Amino acid sequence: MGCCSGRCTLIFICTLQLVLALERQVFDFLGYQWAPILANFFHIIIVILGLFGTIQYRPRYIIVYTVWAALWVAWNVFIICFYLDVGGLSKDSDLLTFNISAHHSWWSEHGPGCVRREMPQAPGVRTTESHSYITVMGCLMDYQYIEVMHSGTQILVALLGFVYACYVVSAITEEEDSFDFIGGFDPFPLYHVNEKPSHLLLKPMYLST
């Protein structure tokens, strides 16, 4: 019963992680954040692997998911430090775009309440864009805190997944060892009774006269 409950909880956690990862992937694509896009891609694959291992009783797959959960926590801690400018990191750098472009988080321009103020193209200036925005005003929350909230949610769910994955692996391994001990994988039962064919011994009877 405990293993079943743990498996059901882990399946729910993996499903929730997939939903959160897909949601995050969409906004990272919109912001051209290539490093998070690659990280989300690997995360989705490993979570699907862990989900499959949980459903099919494959502890090795769950162990891979457990290791990745720890790495995923570390990655999201790095993202939090990046957006909070901790440890020499700067949210204004192009680190997450591999210095390919100057794009930043999609939330920096489209956060709750944000209004982009734009002006027409300056005379005599030829650019590929018809206009360029000046500034973003009226945001109810700075975009870096939105990214921190996303990463914090990912860390919380990943930690829950890590704990339940360890529990499910332990429960499955214990059940397999117990089943093997009682001869579940032995084609011959542990308590095997050797039955010998019974022979009817006929002895001649001599009638005394």
Short mmCIF file of C-alpha atoms in Angstrom, two decimals:
data_model
loop_
_atom_site.label_atom_id
_atom_site.label_comp_id
_atom_site.label_asym_id
_atom_site.label_seq_id
_atom_site.Cartn_x
_atom_site.Cartn_y
_atom_site.Cartn_z
CA MET A 1 0.00 0.00 0.00
CA GLY A 2 2.84 2.41 0.87
CA CYS A 3 4.63 1.79 -2.41
CA CYS A 4 1.41 2.29 -4.35
CA SER A 5 0.74 5.57 -2.56
CA GLY A 6 4.31 6.73 -3.20
CA ARG A 7 4.10 5.79 -6.87
CA CYS A 8 0.83 7.64 -7.32
CA THR A 9 2.30 10.73 -5.67
CA LEU A 10 5.44 10.56 -7.83
CA ILE A 11 3.34 10.17 -10.97
CA PHE A 12 1.41 13.30 -9.98
CA ILE A 13 4.66 15.20 -9.30
CA CYS A 14 6.14 14.18 -12.66
CA THR A 15 2.96 15.25 -14.45
CA LEU A 16 3.03 18.60 -12.65
CA GLN A 17 6.69 19.03 -13.61
CA LEU A 18 5.85 18.42 -17.25
CA VAL A 19 3.14 21.08 -17.18
CA LEU A 20 5.42 23.61 -15.47
CA ALA A 21 8.32 22.82 -17.82
CA LEU A 22 6.17 23.25 -20.93
CA GLU A 23 4.81 26.54 -19.62
CA ARG A 24 8.32 27.78 -18.91
CA GLN A 25 9.58 26.56 -22.27
CA VAL A 26 6.99 28.64 -24.10
CA PHE A 27 8.05 31.89 -22.42
CA ASP A 28 11.75 31.08 -22.82
CA PHE A 29 11.17 30.59 -26.55
CA LEU A 30 9.39 33.93 -26.71
CA GLY A 31 12.36 35.57 -25.02
CA TYR A 32 14.99 33.69 -27.07
CA GLN A 33 16.64 32.37 -23.91
CA TRP A 34 18.66 29.58 -25.51
CA ALA A 35 20.36 28.19 -22.40
CA PRO A 36 17.07 27.75 -20.49
CA ILE A 37 15.49 26.32 -23.64
CA LEU A 38 18.11 23.54 -23.79
CA ALA A 39 17.84 22.93 -20.03
CA ASN A 40 14.05 22.69 -20.25
CA PHE A 41 14.34 20.27 -23.17
CA PHE A 42 16.55 17.86 -21.22
CA HIS A 43 14.34 18.31 -18.17
CA ILE A 44 11.23 17.28 -20.10
CA ILE A 45 12.97 14.17 -21.44
CA ILE A 46 14.23 13.05 -18.01
CA VAL A 47 10.87 13.68 -16.35
CA ILE A 48 9.15 11.56 -19.02
CA LEU A 49 11.76 8.85 -18.37
CA GLY A 50 11.08 9.03 -14.63
CA LEU A 51 7.35 8.90 -15.24
CA PHE A 52 7.76 5.81 -17.41
CA GLY A 53 10.00 4.15 -14.82
CA THR A 54 7.47 4.85 -12.07
CA ILE A 55 4.59 3.37 -14.04
CA GLN A 56 6.54 0.34 -15.25
CA TYR A 57 8.40 -0.39 -11.99
CA ARG A 58 11.83 0.43 -13.48
CA PRO A 59 14.00 1.61 -10.57
CA ARG A 60 16.98 2.42 -12.82
CA TYR A 61 14.96 5.00 -14.72
CA ILE A 62 13.77 6.49 -11.45
CA ILE A 63 17.37 6.71 -10.23
CA VAL A 64 18.28 8.69 -13.37
CA TYR A 65 15.35 10.98 -12.62
CA THR A 66 16.55 11.36 -9.02
CA VAL A 67 20.04 12.41 -10.10
CA TRP A 68 18.59 14.87 -12.60
CA ALA A 69 16.29 16.32 -9.93
CA ALA A 70 19.36 17.31 -7.91
CA LEU A 71 20.97 18.87 -11.00
CA TRP A 72 17.72 20.67 -11.81
CA VAL A 73 17.66 22.21 -8.35
CA ALA A 74 21.23 23.43 -8.85
CA TRP A 75 20.33 24.91 -12.27
CA ASN A 76 17.39 26.84 -10.86
CA VAL A 77 19.50 28.12 -7.98
CA PHE A 78 21.86 29.47 -10.64
CA ILE A 79 18.94 31.14 -12.45
CA ILE A 80 17.85 32.80 -9.20
CA CYS A 81 21.39 34.07 -8.59
CA PHE A 82 21.54 35.31 -12.19
CA TYR A 83 18.39 37.41 -11.97
CA LEU A 84 19.21 38.71 -8.49
CA ASP A 85 22.76 39.70 -9.55
CA VAL A 86 24.40 37.43 -7.00
CA GLY A 87 28.03 36.33 -7.18
CA GLY A 88 29.12 38.60 -9.99
CA LEU A 89 26.25 37.55 -12.26
CA SER A 90 24.16 40.19 -14.00
CA LYS A 91 20.64 39.87 -15.37
CA ASP A 92 21.57 42.45 -18.03
CA SER A 93 24.22 40.20 -19.56
CA ASP A 94 23.66 37.97 -22.58
CA LEU A 95 24.76 34.81 -20.77
CA LEU A 96 21.44 32.98 -21.19
CA THR A 97 21.38 33.71 -24.92
CA PHE A 98 24.98 32.48 -25.42
CA ASN A 99 25.87 36.05 -26.47
CA ILE A 100 24.06 35.43 -29.75
CA SER A 101 21.51 38.18 -29.24
CA ALA A 102 20.65 40.97 -26.82
CA HIS A 103 17.26 39.53 -25.91
CA HIS A 104 16.19 39.33 -22.29
CA SER A 105 13.38 37.65 -20.42
CA TRP A 106 10.01 37.88 -22.13
CA TRP A 107 8.58 39.13 -18.84
CA SER A 108 10.79 42.23 -18.98
CA GLU A 109 8.38 43.75 -21.52
CA HIS A 110 5.20 41.75 -21.01
CA GLY A 111 4.91 41.46 -17.26
CA PRO A 112 1.68 42.15 -15.36
CA GLY A 113 0.63 45.76 -15.96
CA CYS A 114 3.62 46.58 -18.18
CA VAL A 115 3.09 49.23 -20.86
CA ARG A 116 5.61 49.64 -23.67
CA ARG A 117 6.13 53.19 -24.85
CA GLU A 118 7.26 53.33 -28.46
CA MET A 119 8.24 56.06 -30.87
CA PRO A 120 8.37 56.11 -34.67
CA GLN A 121 11.62 55.53 -36.48
CA ALA A 122 13.88 58.57 -36.42
CA PRO A 123 14.22 60.42 -39.74
CA GLY A 124 17.26 59.48 -41.74
CA VAL A 125 17.85 56.26 -39.77
CA ARG A 126 17.42 53.03 -41.68
CA THR A 127 16.78 49.94 -39.62
CA THR A 128 15.09 46.64 -40.23
CA GLU A 129 12.47 47.53 -37.60
CA SER A 130 9.70 50.02 -38.21
CA HIS A 131 9.83 51.30 -34.64
CA SER A 132 11.72 50.88 -31.40
CA TYR A 133 10.35 51.14 -27.88
CA ILE A 134 11.78 53.62 -25.43
CA THR A 135 10.93 52.15 -22.08
CA VAL A 136 8.55 49.88 -20.23
CA MET A 137 6.43 51.44 -17.51
CA GLY A 138 3.68 50.53 -15.09
CA CYS A 139 4.82 46.99 -14.28
CA LEU A 140 3.22 45.61 -11.15
CA MET A 141 6.25 43.37 -10.55
CA ASP A 142 9.79 43.50 -11.88
CA TYR A 143 10.51 40.73 -14.36
CA GLN A 144 13.43 39.33 -12.37
CA TYR A 145 11.13 38.50 -9.49
CA ILE A 146 8.77 36.69 -11.85
CA GLU A 147 11.70 34.58 -13.05
CA VAL A 148 12.75 33.96 -9.44
CA MET A 149 9.22 32.79 -8.61
CA HIS A 150 9.31 30.41 -11.57
CA SER A 151 12.65 28.97 -10.47
CA GLY A 152 11.53 28.75 -6.84
CA THR A 153 8.48 26.74 -7.89
CA GLN A 154 10.70 24.44 -9.96
CA ILE A 155 13.00 23.90 -6.97
CA LEU A 156 10.12 23.08 -4.63
CA VAL A 157 8.56 20.54 -7.00
CA ALA A 158 11.95 19.02 -7.86
CA LEU A 159 12.75 18.52 -4.16
CA LEU A 160 9.41 16.77 -3.66
CA GLY A 161 10.12 14.60 -6.69
CA PHE A 162 13.59 13.78 -5.35
CA VAL A 163 12.23 12.66 -1.97
CA TYR A 164 9.42 10.54 -3.41
CA ALA A 165 11.68 9.06 -6.08
CA CYS A 166 14.11 7.88 -3.39
CA TYR A 167 11.19 6.40 -1.45
CA VAL A 168 9.74 4.60 -4.49
CA VAL A 169 13.14 3.16 -5.49
CA SER A 170 13.64 1.90 -1.94
CA ALA A 171 10.14 0.39 -1.82
CA ILE A 172 10.44 -1.30 -5.22
CA THR A 173 13.88 -2.71 -4.39
CA GLU A 174 12.62 -4.01 -1.05
CA GLU A 175 9.64 -5.69 -2.69
CA GLU A 176 11.86 -7.32 -5.31
CA ASP A 177 14.26 -8.61 -2.66
CA SER A 178 11.37 -9.95 -0.59
CA PHE A 179 9.80 -11.59 -3.61
CA ASP A 180 13.11 -13.16 -4.59
CA PHE A 181 13.65 -14.43 -1.03
CA ILE A 182 10.43 -16.42 -1.01
CA GLY A 183 11.28 -17.94 -4.39
CA GLY A 184 9.20 -15.69 -6.59
CA PHE A 185 11.78 -15.74 -9.37
CA ASP A 186 12.71 -19.40 -8.93
CA PRO A 187 10.98 -21.73 -11.34
CA PHE A 188 10.95 -24.31 -8.57
CA PRO A 189 9.33 -23.48 -5.23
CA LEU A 190 11.53 -23.10 -2.19
CA TYR A 191 9.62 -25.73 -0.33
CA HIS A 192 9.56 -28.45 -2.91
CA VAL A 193 8.33 -31.85 -1.94
CA ASN A 194 9.92 -34.65 -3.85
CA GLU A 195 7.22 -37.01 -4.75
CA LYS A 196 8.28 -40.49 -5.64
CA PRO A 197 6.01 -42.76 -7.57
CA SER A 198 4.37 -45.21 -5.30
CA HIS A 199 4.74 -48.80 -6.27
CA LEU A 200 2.26 -51.38 -5.27
CA LEU A 201 4.24 -54.25 -3.92
CA LEU A 202 2.53 -57.50 -4.50
CA LYS A 203 3.74 -60.28 -2.39
CA PRO A 204 2.72 -63.86 -3.09
CA MET A 205 0.50 -65.36 -0.47
CA TYR A 206 1.07 -68.91 0.56
CA LEU A 207 -1.86 -70.66 2.00
CA SER A 208 -0.91 -73.17 4.60
CA THR A 209 -2.86 -76.29 4.37
#
